[in-house]
C-alpha positions as protocol buffer text, in pm:
chain_id: "A"
residue {
  index: 1
  type: MET
  ca { x: 65 y: -4 z: 17 }
}
residue {
  index: 2
  type: THR
  ca { x: 173 y: 347 z: -73 }
}
residue {
  index: 3
  type: LYS
  ca { x: 184 y: 519 z: 162 }
}
residue {
  index: 4
  type: LEU
  ca { x: 73 y: 836 z: 199 }
}
residue {
  index: 5
  type: GLN
  ca { x: 334 y: 1036 z: 335 }
}
residue {
  index: 6
  type: ASP
  ca { x: 519 y: 945 z: 5 }
}
residue {
  index: 7
  type: TRP
  ca { x: 230 y: 1130 z: -189 }
}
residue {
  index: 8
  type: SER
  ca { x: 280 y: 1417 z: -428 }
}
residue {
  index: 9
  type: LEU
  ca { x: 41 y: 1756 z: -360 }
}
residue {
  index: 10
  type: GLY
  ca { x: 12 y: 1790 z: -663 }
}
residue {
  index: 11
  type: PHE
  ca { x: -380 y: 1712 z: -807 }
}
residue {
  index: 12
  type: GLY
  ca { x: -336 y: 1687 z: -1189 }
}
residue {
  index: 13
  type: ASN
  ca { x: -555 y: 1866 z: -1474 }
}
residue {
  index: 14
  type: ASP
  ca { x: -643 y: 2214 z: -1244 }
}
residue {
  index: 15
  type: ALA
  ca { x: -824 y: 1982 z: -992 }
}
residue {
  index: 16
  type: LYS
  ca { x: -997 y: 2127 z: -672 }
}
residue {
  index: 17
  type: LEU
  ca { x: -1214 y: 2042 z: -378 }
}
residue {
  index: 18
  type: LYS
  ca { x: -1474 y: 2168 z: -391 }
}
residue {
  index: 19
  type: LEU
  ca { x: -1695 y: 2216 z: -47 }
}
residue {
  index: 20
  type: GLY
  ca { x: -1909 y: 2458 z: -66 }
}
residue {
  index: 21
  type: GLN
  ca { x: -1891 y: 2821 z: 35 }
}
residue {
  index: 22
  type: ASN
  ca { x: -1837 y: 2751 z: 361 }
}
residue {
  index: 23
  type: ASN
  ca { x: -1600 y: 2471 z: 350 }
}
residue {
  index: 24
  type: SER
  ca { x: -1298 y: 2674 z: 160 }
}
residue {
  index: 25
  type: ASP
  ca { x: -1059 y: 2645 z: 466 }
}
residue {
  index: 26
  type: LEU
  ca { x: -1167 y: 2299 z: 472 }
}
residue {
  index: 27
  type: GLU
  ca { x: -1051 y: 2236 z: 170 }
}
residue {
  index: 28
  type: ARG
  ca { x: -685 y: 2437 z: 180 }
}
residue {
  index: 29
  type: VAL
  ca { x: -622 y: 2283 z: 464 }
}
residue {
  index: 30
  type: LEU
  ca { x: -715 y: 1910 z: 337 }
}
residue {
  index: 31
  type: TYR
  ca { x: -515 y: 1996 z: 100 }
}
residue {
  index: 32
  type: GLN
  ca { x: -146 y: 2070 z: 275 }
}
residue {
  index: 33
  type: ALA
  ca { x: -234 y: 1773 z: 569 }
}
residue {
  index: 34
  type: LEU
  ca { x: -148 y: 1475 z: 289 }
}
residue {
  index: 35
  type: ARG
  ca { x: 175 y: 1550 z: 436 }
}
residue {
  index: 36
  type: TYR
  ca { x: 147 y: 1554 z: 718 }
}
residue {
  index: 37
  type: LYS
  ca { x: -83 y: 1243 z: 877 }
}
residue {
  index: 38
  type: HIS
  ca { x: -154 y: 1414 z: 1264 }
}
residue {
  index: 39
  type: VAL
  ca { x: -283 y: 1707 z: 1139 }
}
residue {
  index: 40
  type: LEU
  ca { x: -460 y: 1507 z: 910 }
}
residue {
  index: 41
  type: GLU
  ca { x: -631 y: 1289 z: 1109 }
}
residue {
  index: 42
  type: ALA
  ca { x: -731 y: 1533 z: 1359 }
}
residue {
  index: 43
  type: LEU
  ca { x: -911 y: 1796 z: 1118 }
}
residue {
  index: 44
  type: LEU
  ca { x: -1065 y: 1407 z: 1011 }
}
residue {
  index: 45
  type: LYS
  ca { x: -1172 y: 1360 z: 1351 }
}
residue {
  index: 46
  type: ILE
  ca { x: -1339 y: 1677 z: 1351 }
}
residue {
  index: 47
  type: THR
  ca { x: -1531 y: 1786 z: 993 }
}
residue {
  index: 48
  type: ASP
  ca { x: -1861 y: 1705 z: 995 }
}
residue {
  index: 49
  type: VAL
  ca { x: -1789 y: 1615 z: 593 }
}
residue {
  index: 50
  type: PHE
  ca { x: -1742 y: 1291 z: 420 }
}
residue {
  index: 51
  type: VAL
  ca { x: -1386 y: 1270 z: 315 }
}
residue {
  index: 52
  type: TYR
  ca { x: -1197 y: 938 z: 250 }
}
residue {
  index: 53
  type: ILE
  ca { x: -840 y: 879 z: 35 }
}
residue {
  index: 54
  type: LYS
  ca { x: -791 y: 577 z: -106 }
}
residue {
  index: 55
  type: ASP
  ca { x: -488 y: 413 z: -278 }
}
residue {
  index: 56
  type: ALA
  ca { x: -541 y: 355 z: -586 }
}
residue {
  index: 57
  type: HIS
  ca { x: -656 y: 3 z: -557 }
}
residue {
  index: 58
  type: HIS
  ca { x: -981 y: 160 z: -422 }
}
residue {
  index: 59
  type: LYS
  ca { x: -898 y: 87 z: -82 }
}
residue {
  index: 60
  type: PHE
  ca { x: -971 y: 343 z: 202 }
}
residue {
  index: 61
  type: MET
  ca { x: -603 y: 485 z: 337 }
}
residue {
  index: 62
  type: PHE
  ca { x: -780 y: 755 z: 581 }
}
residue {
  index: 63
  type: ALA
  ca { x: -1191 y: 910 z: 664 }
}
residue {
  index: 64
  type: SER
  ca { x: -1319 y: 1137 z: 870 }
}
residue {
  index: 65
  type: ASP
  ca { x: -1477 y: 1017 z: 1144 }
}
residue {
  index: 66
  type: ALA
  ca { x: -1838 y: 1120 z: 999 }
}
residue {
  index: 67
  type: PHE
  ca { x: -1775 y: 912 z: 716 }
}
residue {
  index: 68
  type: ALA
  ca { x: -1671 y: 609 z: 938 }
}
residue {
  index: 69
  type: ARG
  ca { x: -1999 y: 632 z: 1187 }
}
residue {
  index: 70
  type: LEU
  ca { x: -2217 y: 654 z: 824 }
}
residue {
  index: 71
  type: SER
  ca { x: -1994 y: 318 z: 792 }
}
residue {
  index: 72
  type: GLY
  ca { x: -2136 y: 179 z: 1037 }
}
residue {
  index: 73
  type: HIS
  ca { x: -1820 y: 178 z: 1273 }
}
residue {
  index: 74
  type: SER
  ca { x: -1681 y: 370 z: 1579 }
}
residue {
  index: 75
  type: SER
  ca { x: -1374 y: 462 z: 1386 }
}
residue {
  index: 76
  type: TRP
  ca { x: -1190 y: 548 z: 1076 }
}
residue {
  index: 77
  type: GLN
  ca { x: -913 y: 277 z: 1156 }
}
residue {
  index: 78
  type: GLU
  ca { x: -1144 y: -61 z: 1110 }
}
residue {
  index: 79
  type: LEU
  ca { x: -1233 y: 135 z: 703 }
}
residue {
  index: 80
  type: VAL
  ca { x: -795 y: 80 z: 650 }
}
residue {
  index: 81
  type: GLY
  ca { x: -785 y: -207 z: 364 }
}
residue {
  index: 82
  type: LYS
  ca { x: -1138 y: -178 z: 320 }
}
residue {
  index: 83
  type: ASP
  ca { x: -1317 y: -68 z: 17 }
}
residue {
  index: 84
  type: ASP
  ca { x: -1679 y: 22 z: -51 }
}
residue {
  index: 85
  type: PHE
  ca { x: -1762 y: -391 z: -108 }
}
residue {
  index: 86
  type: ASP
  ca { x: -1669 y: -450 z: 217 }
}
residue {
  index: 87
  type: ILE
  ca { x: -1889 y: -201 z: 358 }
}
residue {
  index: 88
  type: PHE
  ca { x: -2170 y: -100 z: 166 }
}
residue {
  index: 89
  type: PRO
  ca { x: -2485 y: -274 z: -16 }
}
residue {
  index: 90
  type: GLU
  ca { x: -2321 y: -430 z: -360 }
}
residue {
  index: 91
  type: GLU
  ca { x: -2629 y: -184 z: -540 }
}
residue {
  index: 92
  type: HIS
  ca { x: -2445 y: 101 z: -437 }
}
residue {
  index: 93
  type: ALA
  ca { x: -2028 y: -37 z: -409 }
}
residue {
  index: 94
  type: LYS
  ca { x: -2088 y: -63 z: -750 }
}
residue {
  index: 95
  type: VAL
  ca { x: -2189 y: 292 z: -813 }
}
residue {
  index: 96
  type: TYR
  ca { x: -1874 y: 404 z: -618 }
}
residue {
  index: 97
  type: PHE
  ca { x: -1658 y: 194 z: -837 }
}
residue {
  index: 98
  type: GLU
  ca { x: -1785 y: 283 z: -1144 }
}
residue {
  index: 99
  type: HIS
  ca { x: -1756 y: 655 z: -1034 }
}
residue {
  index: 100
  type: GLU
  ca { x: -1437 y: 620 z: -948 }
}
residue {
  index: 101
  type: LYS
  ca { x: -1205 y: 417 z: -1243 }
}
residue {
  index: 102
  type: GLY
  ca { x: -1205 y: 745 z: -1466 }
}
residue {
  index: 103
  type: VAL
  ca { x: -1047 y: 899 z: -1091 }
}
residue {
  index: 104
  type: ILE
  ca { x: -779 y: 658 z: -1053 }
}
residue {
  index: 105
  type: LYS
  ca { x: -729 y: 506 z: -1384 }
}
residue {
  index: 106
  type: ASN
  ca { x: -677 y: 795 z: -1579 }
}
residue {
  index: 107
  type: GLY
  ca { x: -606 y: 1129 z: -1304 }
}
residue {
  index: 108
  type: GLU
  ca { x: -939 y: 1266 z: -1369 }
}
residue {
  index: 109
  type: THR
  ca { x: -1117 y: 1505 z: -1187 }
}
residue {
  index: 110
  type: LEU
  ca { x: -1506 y: 1410 z: -1080 }
}
residue {
  index: 111
  type: GLY
  ca { x: -1702 y: 1663 z: -1055 }
}
residue {
  index: 112
  type: GLN
  ca { x: -1969 y: 1775 z: -780 }
}
residue {
  index: 113
  type: HIS
  ca { x: -2236 y: 1480 z: -833 }
}
residue {
  index: 114
  type: GLU
  ca { x: -2526 y: 1352 z: -646 }
}
residue {
  index: 115
  type: GLU
  ca { x: -2402 y: 939 z: -507 }
}
residue {
  index: 116
  type: PRO
  ca { x: -2698 y: 727 z: -267 }
}
residue {
  index: 117
  type: TYR
  ca { x: -2609 y: 571 z: 49 }
}
residue {
  index: 118
  type: PHE
  ca { x: -2814 y: 414 z: 334 }
}
residue {
  index: 119
  type: ASN
  ca { x: -2860 y: 542 z: 664 }
}
residue {
  index: 120
  type: LEU
  ca { x: -2773 y: 320 z: 1005 }
}
residue {
  index: 121
  type: ASP
  ca { x: -3126 y: 278 z: 1004 }
}
residue {
  index: 122
  type: GLY
  ca { x: -3195 y: 209 z: 579 }
}
residue {
  index: 123
  type: GLU
  ca { x: -3322 y: 517 z: 507 }
}
residue {
  index: 124
  type: LEU
  ca { x: -3215 y: 579 z: 159 }
}
residue {
  index: 125
  type: GLY
  ca { x: -3012 y: 952 z: 167 }
}
residue {
  index: 126
  type: TRP
  ca { x: -2785 y: 1169 z: -106 }
}
residue {
  index: 127
  type: VAL
  ca { x: -2473 y: 1351 z: -107 }
}
residue {
  index: 128
  type: CYS
  ca { x: -2289 y: 1524 z: -336 }
}
residue {
  index: 129
  type: THR
  ca { x: -1944 y: 1367 z: -441 }
}
residue {
  index: 130
  type: THR
  ca { x: -1599 y: 1570 z: -600 }
}
residue {
  index: 131
  type: LYS
  ca { x: -1369 y: 1281 z: -623 }
}
residue {
  index: 132
  type: ASN
  ca { x: -993 y: 1416 z: -711 }
}
residue {
  index: 133
  type: PRO
  ca { x: -659 y: 1179 z: -797 }
}
residue {
  index: 134
  type: VAL
  ca { x: -367 y: 1246 z: -601 }
}
residue {
  index: 135
  type: PHE
  ca { x: -24 y: 1184 z: -771 }
}
residue {
  index: 136
  type: ASP
  ca { x: 333 y: 1081 z: -694 }
}
residue {
  index: 137
  type: ASP
  ca { x: 617 y: 1304 z: -788 }
}
residue {
  index: 138
  type: ASP
  ca { x: 636 y: 1106 z: -1126 }
}
residue {
  index: 139
  type: GLY
  ca { x: 300 y: 1216 z: -1235 }
}
residue {
  index: 140
  type: ASN
  ca { x: 134 y: 845 z: -1161 }
}
residue {
  index: 141
  type: VAL
  ca { x: -179 y: 802 z: -1031 }
}
residue {
  index: 142
  type: VAL
  ca { x: -121 y: 685 z: -653 }
}
residue {
  index: 143
  type: GLY
  ca { x: -530 y: 764 z: -535 }
}
residue {
  index: 144
  type: LEU
  ca { x: -796 y: 958 z: -450 }
}
residue {
  index: 145
  type: ILE
  ca { x: -994 y: 1218 z: -240 }
}
residue {
  index: 146
  type: GLY
  ca { x: -1332 y: 1259 z: -251 }
}
residue {
  index: 147
  type: ILE
  ca { x: -1562 y: 1511 z: -10 }
}
residue {
  index: 148
  type: SER
  ca { x: -1907 y: 1387 z: 43 }
}
residue {
  index: 149
  type: LYS
  ca { x: -2176 y: 1646 z: 126 }
}
residue {
  index: 150
  type: ASP
  ca { x: -2536 y: 1511 z: 290 }
}
residue {
  index: 151
  type: ILE
  ca { x: -2809 y: 1634 z: 64 }
}
residue {
  index: 152
  type: THR
  ca { x: -2996 y: 1511 z: 114 }
}
residue {
  index: 153
  type: GLU
  ca { x: -3274 y: 1703 z: 294 }
}
residue {
  index: 154
  type: MET
  ca { x: -3214 y: 1949 z: 23 }
}
residue {
  index: 155
  type: LYS
  ca { x: -3346 y: 1668 z: -226 }
}
residue {
  index: 156
  type: LYS
  ca { x: -3599 y: 1611 z: 18 }
}
residue {
  index: 157
  type: HIS
  ca { x: -3699 y: 1980 z: -44 }
}
residue {
  index: 158
  type: GLN
  ca { x: -3684 y: 1955 z: -414 }
}
residue {
  index: 159
  type: GLU
  ca { x: -3899 y: 1641 z: -448 }
}
residue {
  index: 160
  type: ILE
  ca { x: -4178 y: 1853 z: -230 }
}
residue {
  index: 161
  type: ILE
  ca { x: -4153 y: 2111 z: -497 }
}
residue {
  index: 162
  type: ALA
  ca { x: -4227 y: 1882 z: -715 }
}
residue {
  index: 163
  type: HIS
  ca { x: -4422 y: 1721 z: -589 }
}
residue {
  index: 164
  type: GLN
  ca { x: -4624 y: 2063 z: -538 }
}
residue {
  index: 165
  type: ALA
  ca { x: -4621 y: 2180 z: -861 }
}
residue {
  index: 166
  type: THR
  ca { x: -4778 y: 1825 z: -1017 }
}
residue {
  index: 167
  type: HIS
  ca { x: -5004 y: 1730 z: -772 }
}
residue {
  index: 168
  type: ASP
  ca { x: -5390 y: 1900 z: -673 }
}
residue {
  index: 169
  type: TYR
  ca { x: -5228 y: 1980 z: -265 }
}
residue {
  index: 170
  type: LEU
  ca { x: -5675 y: 1829 z: -106 }
}
residue {
  index: 171
  type: THR
  ca { x: -5670 y: 1513 z: -329 }
}
residue {
  index: 172
  type: GLY
  ca { x: -5270 y: 1425 z: -393 }
}
residue {
  index: 173
  type: VAL
  ca { x: -5346 y: 1296 z: -799 }
}
residue {
  index: 174
  type: TYR
  ca { x: -5178 y: 1486 z: -1054 }
}
residue {
  index: 175
  type: ASN
  ca { x: -5334 y: 1919 z: -1107 }
}
residue {
  index: 176
  type: ARG
  ca { x: -5493 y: 1969 z: -1421 }
}
residue {
  index: 177
  type: LYS
  ca { x: -5157 y: 2131 z: -1579 }
}
residue {
  index: 178
  type: ALA
  ca { x: -4972 y: 1805 z: -1539 }
}
residue {
  index: 179
  type: PHE
  ca { x: -5269 y: 1594 z: -1650 }
}
residue {
  index: 180
  type: TYR
  ca { x: -5213 y: 1765 z: -2004 }
}
residue {
  index: 181
  type: GLU
  ca { x: -4867 y: 1765 z: -1991 }
}
residue {
  index: 182
  type: PHE
  ca { x: -4830 y: 1342 z: -1906 }
}
residue {
  index: 183
  type: GLY
  ca { x: -5090 y: 1338 z: -2113 }
}
residue {
  index: 184
  type: GLU
  ca { x: -4972 y: 1401 z: -2412 }
}
residue {
  index: 185
  type: THR
  ca { x: -4740 y: 1202 z: -2357 }
}
residue {
  index: 186
  type: MET
  ca { x: -4912 y: 895 z: -2311 }
}
residue {
  index: 187
  type: TRP
  ca { x: -5139 y: 1008 z: -2581 }
}
residue {
  index: 188
  type: ALA
  ca { x: -4882 y: 1005 z: -2893 }
}
residue {
  index: 189
  type: ARG
  ca { x: -4688 y: 694 z: -2696 }
}
residue {
  index: 190
  type: LEU
  ca { x: -5076 y: 566 z: -2773 }
}
residue {
  index: 191
  type: LYS
  ca { x: -5134 y: 667 z: -3079 }
}
residue {
  index: 192
  type: ARG
  ca { x: -4800 y: 570 z: -3243 }
}
residue {
  index: 193
  type: GLU
  ca { x: -4802 y: 223 z: -3095 }
}
residue {
  index: 194
  type: HIS
  ca { x: -5147 y: 197 z: -3288 }
}
residue {
  index: 195
  type: THR
  ca { x: -5268 y: 125 z: -2929 }
}
residue {
  index: 196
  type: PRO
  ca { x: -5667 y: 201 z: -2837 }
}
residue {
  index: 197
  type: SER
  ca { x: -5708 y: 460 z: -2549 }
}
residue {
  index: 198
  type: LYS
  ca { x: -6026 y: 553 z: -2360 }
}
residue {
  index: 199
  type: LEU
  ca { x: -6095 y: 864 z: -2069 }
}
residue {
  index: 200
  type: LEU
  ca { x: -6329 y: 877 z: -1868 }
}
residue {
  index: 201
  type: PHE
  ca { x: -6488 y: 1232 z: -1741 }
}
residue {
  index: 202
  type: ILE
  ca { x: -6624 y: 1230 z: -1377 }
}
residue {
  index: 203
  type: ASP
  ca { x: -6801 y: 1470 z: -1228 }
}
residue {
  index: 204
  type: LEU
  ca { x: -6881 y: 1432 z: -840 }
}
residue {
  index: 205
  type: ASN
  ca { x: -7302 y: 1548 z: -870 }
}
residue {
  index: 206
  type: ASP
  ca { x: -7449 y: 1776 z: -601 }
}
residue {
  index: 207
  type: PHE
  ca { x: -7120 y: 1826 z: -439 }
}
residue {
  index: 208
  type: LYS
  ca { x: -7232 y: 2166 z: -401 }
}
residue {
  index: 209
  type: THR
  ca { x: -7475 y: 2097 z: -177 }
}
residue {
  index: 210
  type: VAL
  ca { x: -7233 y: 1911 z: 52 }
}
residue {
  index: 211
  type: ASN
  ca { x: -7036 y: 2250 z: 139 }
}
residue {
  index: 212
  type: ASP
  ca { x: -7377 y: 2460 z: 166 }
}
residue {
  index: 213
  type: GLN
  ca { x: -7472 y: 2228 z: 400 }
}
residue {
  index: 214
  type: PHE
  ca { x: -7205 y: 2060 z: 590 }
}
residue {
  index: 215
  type: GLY
  ca { x: -6907 y: 2285 z: 542 }
}
residue {
  index: 216
  type: HIS
  ca { x: -6568 y: 2330 z: 363 }
}
residue {
  index: 217
  type: GLN
  ca { x: -6433 y: 2104 z: 571 }
}
residue {
  index: 218
  type: GLU
  ca { x: -6636 y: 1832 z: 484 }
}
residue {
  index: 219
  type: GLY
  ca { x: -6603 y: 1861 z: 157 }
}
residue {
  index: 220
  type: ASP
  ca { x: -6266 y: 1863 z: 112 }
}
residue {
  index: 221
  type: LYS
  ca { x: -6340 y: 1458 z: 290 }
}
residue {
  index: 222
  type: VAL
  ca { x: -6546 y: 1390 z: 30 }
}
residue {
  index: 223
  type: LEU
  ca { x: -6311 y: 1491 z: -175 }
}
residue {
  index: 224
  type: CYS
  ca { x: -6022 y: 1321 z: -23 }
}
residue {
  index: 225
  type: LEU
  ca { x: -6293 y: 1045 z: 25 }
}
residue {
  index: 226
  type: PHE
  ca { x: -6401 y: 984 z: -376 }
}
residue {
  index: 227
  type: ALA
  ca { x: -5996 y: 1073 z: -525 }
}
residue {
  index: 228
  type: ASN
  ca { x: -5859 y: 805 z: -306 }
}
residue {
  index: 229
  type: ILE
  ca { x: -6159 y: 553 z: -495 }
}
residue {
  index: 230
  type: LEU
  ca { x: -6051 y: 676 z: -815 }
}
residue {
  index: 231
  type: LYS
  ca { x: -5741 y: 603 z: -682 }
}
residue {
  index: 232
  type: SER
  ca { x: -5752 y: 248 z: -584 }
}
residue {
  index: 233
  type: GLU
  ca { x: -5964 y: 129 z: -888 }
}
residue {
  index: 234
  type: CYS
  ca { x: -5587 y: 309 z: -1156 }
}
residue {
  index: 235
  type: ARG
  ca { x: -5361 y: 81 z: -1271 }
}
residue {
  index: 236
  type: ASP
  ca { x: -5017 y: 223 z: -1304 }
}
residue {
  index: 237
  type: SER
  ca { x: -4976 y: 300 z: -1674 }
}
residue {
  index: 238
  type: ASP
  ca { x: -5355 y: 510 z: -1634 }
}
residue {
  index: 239
  type: LEU
  ca { x: -5316 y: 913 z: -1544 }
}
residue {
  index: 240
  type: LEU
  ca { x: -5562 y: 1029 z: -1281 }
}
residue {
  index: 241
  type: ALA
  ca { x: -5651 y: 1427 z: -1247 }
}
residue {
  index: 242
  type: ARG
  ca { x: -5868 y: 1665 z: -1097 }
}
residue {
  index: 243
  type: ILE
  ca { x: -5908 y: 1910 z: -1299 }
}
residue {
  index: 244
  type: GLY
  ca { x: -6155 y: 2127 z: -1115 }
}
residue {
  index: 245
  type: GLY
  ca { x: -6316 y: 2176 z: -841 }
}
residue {
  index: 246
  type: ASP
  ca { x: -6580 y: 1806 z: -773 }
}
residue {
  index: 247
  type: GLU
  ca { x: -6427 y: 1736 z: -1216 }
}
residue {
  index: 248
  type: PHE
  ca { x: -6229 y: 1447 z: -1197 }
}
residue {
  index: 249
  type: VAL
  ca { x: -6079 y: 1291 z: -1551 }
}
residue {
  index: 250
  type: LEU
  ca { x: -5968 y: 966 z: -1552 }
}
residue {
  index: 251
  type: TYR
  ca { x: -5705 y: 871 z: -1912 }
}
residue {
  index: 252
  type: MET
  ca { x: -5671 y: 501 z: -1985 }
}
residue {
  index: 253
  type: SER
  ca { x: -5539 y: 252 z: -2220 }
}
residue {
  index: 254
  type: GLY
  ca { x: -5778 y: 14 z: -2331 }
}
residue {
  index: 255
  type: ASP
  ca { x: -6078 y: -65 z: -2563 }
}
residue {
  index: 256
  type: LYS
  ca { x: -6472 y: -10 z: -2495 }
}
residue {
  index: 257
  type: GLN
  ca { x: -6568 y: -295 z: -2327 }
}
residue {
  index: 258
  type: ALA
  ca { x: -6250 y: -238 z: -2001 }
}
residue {
  index: 259
  type: ALA
  ca { x: -6374 y: 140 z: -2010 }
}
residue {
  index: 260
  type: HIS
  ca { x: -6701 y: -2 z: -1950 }
}
residue {
  index: 261
  type: ILE
  ca { x: -6635 y: -263 z: -1651 }
}
residue {
  index: 262
  type: LEU
  ca { x: -6417 y: 41 z: -1537 }
}
residue {
  index: 263
  type: ALA
  ca { x: -6748 y: 279 z: -1493 }
}
residue {
  index: 264
  type: GLU
  ca { x: -6928 y: 31 z: -1352 }
}
residue {
  index: 265
  type: ARG
  ca { x: -6671 y: -61 z: -1095 }
}
residue {
  index: 266
  type: LEU
  ca { x: -6652 y: 244 z: -974 }
}
residue {
  index: 267
  type: ILE
  ca { x: -7070 y: 327 z: -976 }
}
residue {
  index: 268
  type: GLU
  ca { x: -7079 y: 23 z: -761 }
}
residue {
  index: 269
  type: LYS
  ca { x: -6837 y: 151 z: -539 }
}
residue {
  index: 270
  type: ILE
  ca { x: -6977 y: 518 z: -502 }
}
residue {
  index: 271
  type: LYS
  ca { x: -7295 y: 358 z: -367 }
}
residue {
  index: 272
  type: ARG
  ca { x: -7121 y: 170 z: -111 }
}
residue {
  index: 273
  type: ARG
  ca { x: -6949 y: 483 z: 71 }
}
residue {
  index: 274
  type: SER
  ca { x: -7060 y: 776 z: 262 }
}
residue {
  index: 275
  type: LEU
  ca { x: -7019 y: 1072 z: 39 }
}
residue {
  index: 276
  type: ARG
  ca { x: -7312 y: 1232 z: 179 }
}
residue {
  index: 277
  type: GLY
  ca { x: -7533 y: 1210 z: -96 }
}
residue {
  index: 278
  type: CYS
  ca { x: -7293 y: 1232 z: -392 }
}
residue {
  index: 279
  type: LYS
  ca { x: -7295 y: 1005 z: -742 }
}
residue {
  index: 280
  type: ILE
  ca { x: -7129 y: 1009 z: -945 }
}
residue {
  index: 281
  type: SER
  ca { x: -7169 y: 1105 z: -1365 }
}
residue {
  index: 282
  type: ILE
  ca { x: -6891 y: 911 z: -1613 }
}
residue {
  index: 283
  type: GLY
  ca { x: -6914 y: 1021 z: -1973 }
}
residue {
  index: 284
  type: ILE
  ca { x: -6643 y: 855 z: -2182 }
}
residue {
  index: 285
  type: ALA
  ca { x: -6459 y: 880 z: -2505 }
}
residue {
  index: 286
  type: SER
  ca { x: -6249 y: 686 z: -2728 }
}
residue {
  index: 287
  type: SER
  ca { x: -5918 y: 806 z: -2868 }
}
residue {
  index: 288
  type: GLU
  ca { x: -6089 y: 704 z: -3272 }
}
residue {
  index: 289
  type: GLN
  ca { x: -6332 y: 973 z: -3213 }
}
residue {
  index: 290
  type: ALA
  ca { x: -6007 y: 1277 z: -3155 }
}
residue {
  index: 291
  type: ARG
  ca { x: -5751 y: 1386 z: -3348 }
}
residue {
  index: 292
  type: THR
  ca { x: -5564 y: 1557 z: -3033 }
}
residue {
  index: 293
  type: LEU
  ca { x: -5627 y: 1543 z: -2643 }
}
residue {
  index: 294
  type: SER
  ca { x: -5793 y: 1790 z: -2584 }
}
residue {
  index: 295
  type: GLU
  ca { x: -6039 y: 1745 z: -2786 }
}
residue {
  index: 296
  type: LEU
  ca { x: -6087 y: 1394 z: -2622 }
}
residue {
  index: 297
  type: VAL
  ca { x: -6120 y: 1553 z: -2314 }
}
residue {
  index: 298
  type: ARG
  ca { x: -6466 y: 1837 z: -2452 }
}
residue {
  index: 299
  type: TYR
  ca { x: -6606 y: 1410 z: -2570 }
}
residue {
  index: 300
  type: ALA
  ca { x: -6584 y: 1325 z: -2231 }
}
residue {
  index: 301
  type: ASP
  ca { x: -6698 y: 1554 z: -2094 }
}
residue {
  index: 302
  type: GLU
  ca { x: -7039 y: 1663 z: -2363 }
}
residue {
  index: 303
  type: ALA
  ca { x: -7080 y: 1311 z: -2340 }
}
residue {
  index: 304
  type: MET
  ca { x: -7088 y: 1370 z: -1886 }
}
residue {
  index: 305
  type: TYR
  ca { x: -7313 y: 1608 z: -1883 }
}
residue {
  index: 306
  type: PHE
  ca { x: -7513 y: 1419 z: -2145 }
}
residue {
  index: 307
  type: ALA
  ca { x: -7566 y: 1086 z: -1842 }
}
residue {
  index: 308
  type: LYS
  ca { x: -7597 y: 1382 z: -1583 }
}
residue {
  index: 309
  type: ARG
  ca { x: -7912 y: 1502 z: -1793 }
}
residue {
  index: 310
  type: SER
  ca { x: -8077 y: 1126 z: -1759 }
}
residue {
  index: 311
  type: TYR
  ca { x: -8267 y: 1004 z: -1500 }
}
residue {
  index: 312
  type: THR
  ca { x: -8176 y: 607 z: -1672 }
}
residue {
  index: 313
  type: GLN
  ca { x: -7818 y: 625 z: -1645 }
}
residue {
  index: 314
  type: SER
  ca { x: -7492 y: 683 z: -1460 }
}
residue {
  index: 315
  type: PHE
  ca { x: -7248 y: 685 z: -1739 }
}
residue {
  index: 316
  type: CYS
  ca { x: -7263 y: 731 z: -2145 }
}
residue {
  index: 317
  type: PHE
  ca { x: -7029 y: 709 z: -2424 }
}
residue {
  index: 318
  type: TYR
  ca { x: -6942 y: 1013 z: -2710 }
}
residue {
  index: 319
  type: LEU
  ca { x: -7195 y: 1010 z: -2930 }
}
residue {
  index: 320
  type: GLU
  ca { x: -7317 y: 617 z: -2854 }
}
residue {
  index: 321
  type: SER
  ca { x: -7720 y: 803 z: -2780 }
}
residue {
  index: 322
  type: GLU
  ca { x: -7752 y: 1112 z: -3012 }
}
């Protein structure tokens, strides 16, 4: 194993450790500490950043105590001589190993990139990592330095923002904007594959009465229960969205019989649930009848209103009864 004291200070290709605005001191100290083992050990003990140093065989030589704790070890000394496959799940170790190939073989700096990990509770987390090659005096790569910052909370926040942008705040299904964005992609794919599709336009009848008699809080509960019923009947390939106050659309691949069966199942399920007296009307339109997704929605909407005005039908197909 190459001794740390023999390593050069050089980082090829004008590489620079990047830890963020608050870590410039750590960068400079780590850079100088490569020749001073006791300084390096002190630094790696106090920092909360995940820092590790490996030799040319991907074996750990040094690590910060924070990194040792992350990998389930009480101290960094327990990591010496081990590689990622010894301490991490195989699927993650493979990712780390692939990322390091260019660093160790070609002396390339791997800039900030995201890597997954599991914490001690088995929960998935993410780090932003930079990996830099370390050279000896002859320009040979003798190892690497990796520096990782935990970005799990930041990613969770980003996911929440992304979810809020595409989902209805109350029911959790897709919102109108997301429906047309994802629906256009689904429409184009099904057309390209010559796969028939149907759109169900679903309206919750007498919902305004619920708000007027029981208040908006109870109305919200009814909407959420209704949305959960719809979600329970959806396949993973279906697209469900709330596009109005009490109006939902369900876009699905399949023929007329499949849409017919789904509509009957939804109606029967609503009858068995307490929705403050609300019933549903469903209009169904076929992709063969429309030139665009917007036109398909309009046809299904028209069919829904026909069903709503009917005393004998809870659902109908576009043009079927005209």
